[in-house]
């Protein structure tokens, strides 16, 4: 839940890469591979947007950048203003990073460790990193976004994927 996330995030604030990673995963709903492929050029801080055009994988010991999981995975996401400011300040603190350099040269296991550390310190229940994406959908539903808008933001190939969350939609709740 949003309350659990807000309890969790201060516990990883002492490690800027961890903090910004979790902020982007939760508030933007991007996939872990999309996060790990991000470069400074993917951000437009004037418009508070993030362009998702690629994904990172580690295959046979090599870093591989591919297209997103689906065609609709190529998208532009509006970031909350406070997250855009945090990311811009974070990027300004990285000495010598170029516009097309990967920002998050972290391993997936590092972020799993950081999730474990934050969960232990905050006392919230452990979820998978991918579950932050589901938490983002729940947040959008609570904010009143339509299934169509959510599908577009999440890069779902089919609205049917988004409709898996239909039981959480306000109209469905009022009909129970």
XYZ file of C-alpha atoms in Angstrom:
176
model
C 0.000 0.000 0.000
C 0.984 3.636 -0.259
C 1.252 3.767 3.546
C 3.622 0.779 3.583
C 5.747 2.304 0.814
C 5.975 5.614 2.693
C 7.113 3.683 5.773
C 9.676 1.696 3.719
C 11.331 4.403 1.590
C 13.019 6.430 4.381
C 14.865 3.278 5.465
C 16.821 3.186 2.180
C 17.316 6.966 1.866
C 20.916 6.662 3.105
C 21.865 4.985 -0.193
C 20.973 7.365 -3.054
C 21.000 4.747 -5.837
C 18.656 2.500 -3.860
C 16.383 5.377 -2.899
C 16.003 6.759 -6.443
C 15.569 3.243 -7.864
C 12.663 2.481 -5.537
C 11.139 5.932 -6.082
C 11.064 5.368 -9.854
C 9.809 1.785 -9.543
C 6.937 2.744 -7.214
C 5.842 6.183 -8.479
C 6.302 5.425 -12.217
C 5.458 1.715 -12.308
C 8.328 0.785 -14.586
C 9.806 -2.699 -14.880
C 13.164 -3.463 -13.277
C 14.813 -4.001 -16.677
C 13.474 -0.618 -17.826
C 14.937 1.054 -14.719
C 18.342 -0.551 -15.267
C 18.446 0.689 -18.884
C 17.697 4.348 -18.071
C 20.051 7.116 -19.175
C 19.938 10.843 -18.365
C 18.648 11.478 -21.909
C 15.467 9.553 -21.032
C 14.335 12.334 -18.664
C 12.670 15.638 -19.550
C 12.641 17.576 -16.309
C 10.795 20.563 -17.801
C 7.857 18.305 -18.654
C 8.389 15.876 -15.725
C 8.464 12.950 -18.142
C 10.415 9.747 -18.492
C 10.782 8.007 -21.870
C 10.854 4.225 -21.776
C 12.487 2.979 -24.969
C 14.737 0.131 -23.849
C 15.288 -2.601 -21.298
C 18.388 -4.091 -19.676
C 19.187 -7.771 -19.300
C 22.264 -9.664 -18.213
C 22.667 -12.573 -20.644
C 25.587 -15.025 -20.570
C 27.624 -12.605 -18.438
C 27.105 -9.648 -20.775
C 25.038 -6.477 -20.420
C 22.390 -6.417 -23.149
C 20.057 -3.524 -23.976
C 16.917 -4.584 -25.832
C 13.577 -3.092 -26.777
C 10.916 -3.117 -24.051
C 8.939 -6.294 -23.418
C 6.127 -5.275 -25.811
C 5.559 -2.713 -28.591
C 3.331 -0.720 -26.236
C 6.185 -0.849 -23.748
C 7.703 2.105 -25.609
C 6.020 4.999 -23.840
C 6.387 8.353 -22.111
C 5.455 8.431 -18.423
C 4.636 11.560 -16.451
C 6.513 11.600 -13.157
C 5.225 13.240 -9.986
C 6.954 16.645 -9.662
C 8.718 15.674 -6.413
C 10.152 12.529 -8.043
C 11.344 14.536 -11.064
C 13.120 16.975 -8.711
C 14.695 14.092 -6.756
C 15.942 12.416 -9.951
C 17.292 15.666 -11.388
C 19.192 16.417 -8.148
C 20.474 12.830 -8.082
C 21.737 13.026 -11.679
C 23.418 16.367 -10.936
C 25.364 14.609 -8.168
C 26.848 11.949 -10.478
C 30.235 13.173 -11.649
C 30.941 12.779 -15.358
C 27.785 10.906 -16.368
C 26.997 11.406 -20.045
C 23.502 11.750 -21.522
C 23.577 8.197 -22.896
C 25.342 6.473 -20.000
C 23.347 3.960 -17.970
C 22.449 5.510 -14.630
C 21.773 2.345 -12.652
C 24.705 -0.005 -13.150
C 23.367 -2.032 -10.233
C 22.683 -5.734 -10.178
C 19.214 -7.110 -9.588
C 20.591 -8.916 -6.529
C 21.774 -5.587 -5.092
C 18.235 -4.195 -5.279
C 16.838 -7.413 -3.771
C 19.298 -6.971 -0.882
C 18.238 -3.342 -0.494
C 14.571 -4.385 -0.487
C 15.344 -6.893 2.283
C 17.246 -4.232 4.254
C 14.409 -1.707 3.943
C 11.739 -4.257 4.823
C 13.626 -5.329 7.943
C 14.178 -1.728 9.065
C 10.599 -0.576 8.348
C 8.678 -3.651 9.461
C 6.524 -3.782 6.309
C 5.826 -7.117 4.647
C 8.320 -8.326 2.028
C 7.201 -8.099 -1.584
C 9.057 -8.840 -4.784
C 10.578 -5.858 -6.589
C 8.186 -6.513 -9.484
C 5.316 -6.155 -7.003
C 6.119 -2.430 -6.779
C 4.685 -2.311 -10.306
C 1.451 -3.853 -8.992
C 1.513 -1.374 -6.114
C 1.738 1.424 -8.692
C -1.356 0.103 -10.482
C -3.190 0.032 -7.145
C -2.132 3.638 -6.578
C -3.467 4.646 -10.012
C -6.760 2.885 -9.336
C -7.084 4.715 -6.015
C -6.389 7.966 -7.870
C -9.274 7.230 -10.250
C -7.383 6.376 -13.444
C -9.332 4.367 -16.032
C -8.260 0.894 -17.147
C -7.359 2.356 -20.575
C -5.129 5.055 -19.044
C -3.472 2.533 -16.731
C -2.805 0.111 -19.602
C -1.158 2.886 -21.619
C 0.985 4.090 -18.704
C 2.099 0.575 -17.790
C 2.865 -0.427 -21.375
C 0.452 -3.353 -21.266
C 0.033 -4.915 -24.691
C -3.585 -5.736 -23.932
C -6.172 -4.067 -21.736
C -6.945 -7.578 -20.470
C -3.715 -7.475 -18.479
C -4.884 -4.297 -16.763
C -8.328 -5.767 -16.181
C -6.739 -8.351 -13.853
C -6.895 -5.469 -11.387
C -10.614 -4.852 -12.050
C -11.604 -6.106 -8.605
C -9.818 -3.047 -7.208
C -11.633 -0.537 -9.418
C -13.987 1.786 -7.474
C -17.002 0.852 -9.642
C -16.387 -2.837 -8.929
C -16.092 -2.134 -5.204
C -19.367 -0.232 -5.093
C -21.146 -3.150 -6.776
C -19.960 -5.701 -4.176
